[in-house]
């Protein structure tokens, strides 16, 4: 029944995230109709500088539906919004007074490790559903605008988002074992995410080993190469932080 | 033959951020007893309970419940499986309904008493489909008590179970606990600063002050140990201090006009013997209330 408690504590964050991402996924598909009309105007753009180069590259990628979906949905919307909901699902005073019932929970005949493991499992399952289900809407709804999208591509990109995003989930989870409120883990984890995004962008091609690069699945989109190493590193980082969370909560007094 | 000990604390010490919450606390609670844990606010009662249930680790010393070390994670699970607990703040999940939290709690206890659950739901007239957050303080306490009593627990640890309740509700909760213990033969360890509650339902008492047990034992023994010896003199009572008595356990001496009052915590025979040497016109031995014992033990001026 610990899973039920964890579900009750996180369900609104999950359901809101699910609704937001599902609407955004649908929006992405039907946006393509408008983009198709604008694309013939694109050759007239003669950009200069790094920003111009990127714009031109984006236009070229978006000429194909597969490229449009990757750029708009997997690289931008799902990566950014998914990161935010990963942090939200990981935050929240796991055994703190602010969540209510901390002493009642601690009086149950379960170890603190069991409590945290269940909470992490429920949160990660919810995050997996957030990464997967809206992404599967793309191949499902694409025929409605006369396009197709590979289910395998959707699954692989969703996996990249899930494993990369689980690092942010675990970071927020770890911070929640140190802080007793919802907001500090949320703000600190989002702050770290923002700094990481800025550093990866500023690093240019060196940023291709970064976490957001893994989440976007760019190597798979461009060359069909699944970023196994990045995914493994993200999984290891995530597991390390979850383990640190159990150690931290085990030594705390309540 | 003496009863086995259900709770045993030996020289418990706990320091938080430079504050000494427990300073060598030692006491024992035998099986089948109702032990009142009396102390002022901030005396260390809640910290002690948290240490016993493995929620907080003692800095040093030993706490054992059912003979198991409470600071061991696995032993702690076993202790909590056999213990019903009501926290001071009646800490429950605000977002669950009463029915939800009962179902949730029952799932952790193989010996959950469904018959008692139904009995207490009816007796307390609990609104099963109302969320805990919307319950009154009294109703919340009743839910917390139900959740503790239905666990099939051998030990009930109750941290100020009646705090914040009106007298009628407090009496109802106390009577529920007493009748439960009588029927189920559980051991009860309850903290309070209501002396009347200890007087009413306990057969043992531990008085804690500044993190130390200052009085501990069977309530009848404690009452028998504490006695006031009243000496009346023809003229002004002599100006004597505790040091003038060789008898142990002289807690306080009051001198008012012709009357000298000696409070002893170690029996009175030797005190009376010594007092007669002061040539009083009368010597009376008067029993002492638990309130007086408490106030004297925690050094508060009555």
Coordinates of C-alpha atoms in Angstrom, one line a residue, chain A residues 71-212:
Chain A
X71 CA 13.1 19.5 -33.4
X72 CA 9.8 20.8 -32.0
X73 CA 8.7 17.9 -29.9
X74 CA 11.6 15.7 -28.7
X75 CA 14.4 18.3 -28.7
X76 CA 12.4 21.3 -27.4
X77 CA 9.0 20.8 -25.9
X78 CA 9.3 17.3 -24.4
X79 CA 12.9 17.9 -23.2
X80 CA 12.1 21.2 -21.5
X81 CA 8.7 20.4 -20.1
X82 CA 9.7 16.8 -19.3
X83 CA 12.6 18.1 -17.3
X84 CA 10.3 20.4 -15.3
X85 CA 7.9 17.6 -14.5
X86 CA 10.7 15.2 -13.6
X87 CA 11.8 17.7 -11.0
X88 CA 8.3 18.2 -9.8
X89 CA 7.7 14.5 -9.4
X90 CA 11.0 14.1 -7.6
X91 CA 10.4 17.0 -5.2
X92 CA 8.2 17.1 -2.2
X93 CA 9.5 16.5 1.3
X94 CA 9.6 12.7 1.2
X95 CA 9.4 12.2 4.9
X96 CA 9.1 15.8 6.0
X97 CA 6.6 17.5 8.2
X98 CA 5.5 19.7 5.3
X99 CA 4.0 16.6 3.5
X100 CA 2.0 15.7 6.6
X101 CA 1.9 12.4 8.4
X102 CA 5.7 12.0 8.6
X103 CA 5.6 10.5 12.1
X104 CA 2.7 8.3 11.2
X105 CA 4.7 7.0 8.2
X106 CA 7.7 6.4 10.4
X107 CA 5.6 4.5 12.9
X108 CA 4.7 1.9 10.2
X109 CA 6.5 -1.4 10.2
X110 CA 8.6 -0.7 7.1
X111 CA 12.2 0.5 6.7
X112 CA 13.0 4.0 5.5
X113 CA 14.7 2.4 2.5
X114 CA 11.3 0.7 1.6
X115 CA 9.5 4.0 1.9
X116 CA 12.0 5.8 -0.4
X117 CA 12.3 3.0 -2.9
X118 CA 8.5 2.8 -3.3
X119 CA 8.2 6.6 -3.6
X120 CA 11.0 6.6 -6.2
X121 CA 9.5 3.7 -8.2
X122 CA 6.1 5.4 -8.3
X123 CA 7.7 8.8 -9.3
X124 CA 9.8 7.2 -12.0
X125 CA 6.9 5.2 -13.4
X126 CA 4.9 8.4 -13.7
X127 CA 7.7 10.1 -15.4
X128 CA 8.1 7.2 -17.8
X129 CA 4.4 7.5 -18.7
X130 CA 4.9 11.3 -19.2
X131 CA 7.8 10.6 -21.6
X132 CA 6.2 7.7 -23.4
X133 CA 2.4 8.2 -23.8
X134 CA 2.4 11.8 -25.3
X135 CA 5.2 10.7 -27.6
X136 CA 3.2 7.7 -28.8
X137 CA 0.4 10.2 -29.7
X138 CA 2.6 11.4 -32.6
X139 CA 2.6 8.2 -34.7
X140 CA -1.0 7.7 -33.7
X141 CA -2.2 11.1 -34.8
X142 CA 0.2 11.8 -37.7
X143 CA -2.1 10.0 -40.3
X144 CA -4.8 12.6 -39.5
X145 CA -2.7 15.2 -41.3
X146 CA -1.6 12.9 -44.0
X147 CA 1.8 12.1 -42.4
X148 CA 3.5 9.1 -40.8
X149 CA 5.9 8.7 -37.9
X150 CA 7.7 5.6 -36.8
X151 CA 6.6 4.1 -33.5
X152 CA 10.2 2.8 -33.0
X153 CA 11.5 6.3 -33.3
X154 CA 9.0 7.5 -30.8
X155 CA 9.9 4.8 -28.4
X156 CA 13.6 5.4 -28.7
X157 CA 13.3 9.2 -28.2
X158 CA 10.9 8.6 -25.3
X159 CA 13.5 6.3 -23.7
X160 CA 16.2 9.0 -24.2
X161 CA 14.0 11.6 -22.5
X162 CA 13.1 9.2 -19.6
X163 CA 16.7 8.2 -18.8
X164 CA 18.1 11.7 -19.2
X165 CA 15.2 13.2 -17.3
X166 CA 15.5 10.7 -14.5
X167 CA 18.8 12.4 -13.5
X168 CA 16.7 15.6 -12.7
X169 CA 14.1 13.4 -11.0
X170 CA 16.8 11.9 -8.8
X171 CA 18.5 15.2 -8.1
X172 CA 15.2 16.7 -6.9
X173 CA 14.6 13.4 -4.9
X174 CA 18.0 13.7 -3.2
X175 CA 17.5 17.4 -2.4
X176 CA 14.1 16.5 -0.9
X177 CA 15.8 14.2 1.6
X178 CA 17.8 17.2 2.8
X179 CA 15.1 20.0 2.7
X180 CA 11.7 19.7 4.4
X181 CA 9.7 21.7 1.9
X182 CA 8.7 21.4 -1.7
X183 CA 10.2 24.6 -3.1
X184 CA 13.9 24.5 -2.3
X185 CA 14.5 21.1 -4.1
X186 CA 12.4 22.4 -7.0
X187 CA 14.2 25.7 -7.3
X188 CA 17.7 24.2 -6.8
X189 CA 17.1 21.3 -9.3
X190 CA 15.5 23.7 -11.9
X191 CA 18.4 26.1 -11.4
X192 CA 21.0 23.4 -12.0
X193 CA 19.0 22.3 -15.1
X194 CA 19.0 25.8 -16.4
X195 CA 22.8 26.3 -15.9
X196 CA 23.4 22.9 -17.5
X197 CA 21.3 24.0 -20.6
X198 CA 23.2 27.3 -20.9
X199 CA 26.6 25.6 -20.6
X200 CA 25.7 23.0 -23.2
X201 CA 24.5 25.6 -25.6
X202 CA 27.5 27.8 -25.1
X203 CA 29.9 24.8 -25.4
X204 CA 28.7 24.3 -29.0
X205 CA 29.8 21.0 -30.4
X206 CA 31.5 20.1 -27.1
X207 CA 28.0 20.2 -25.6
X208 CA 27.1 17.1 -27.6
X209 CA 28.1 15.0 -24.7
X210 CA 25.7 16.9 -22.4
X211 CA 22.6 15.6 -20.7
X212 CA 20.2 17.6 -22.8

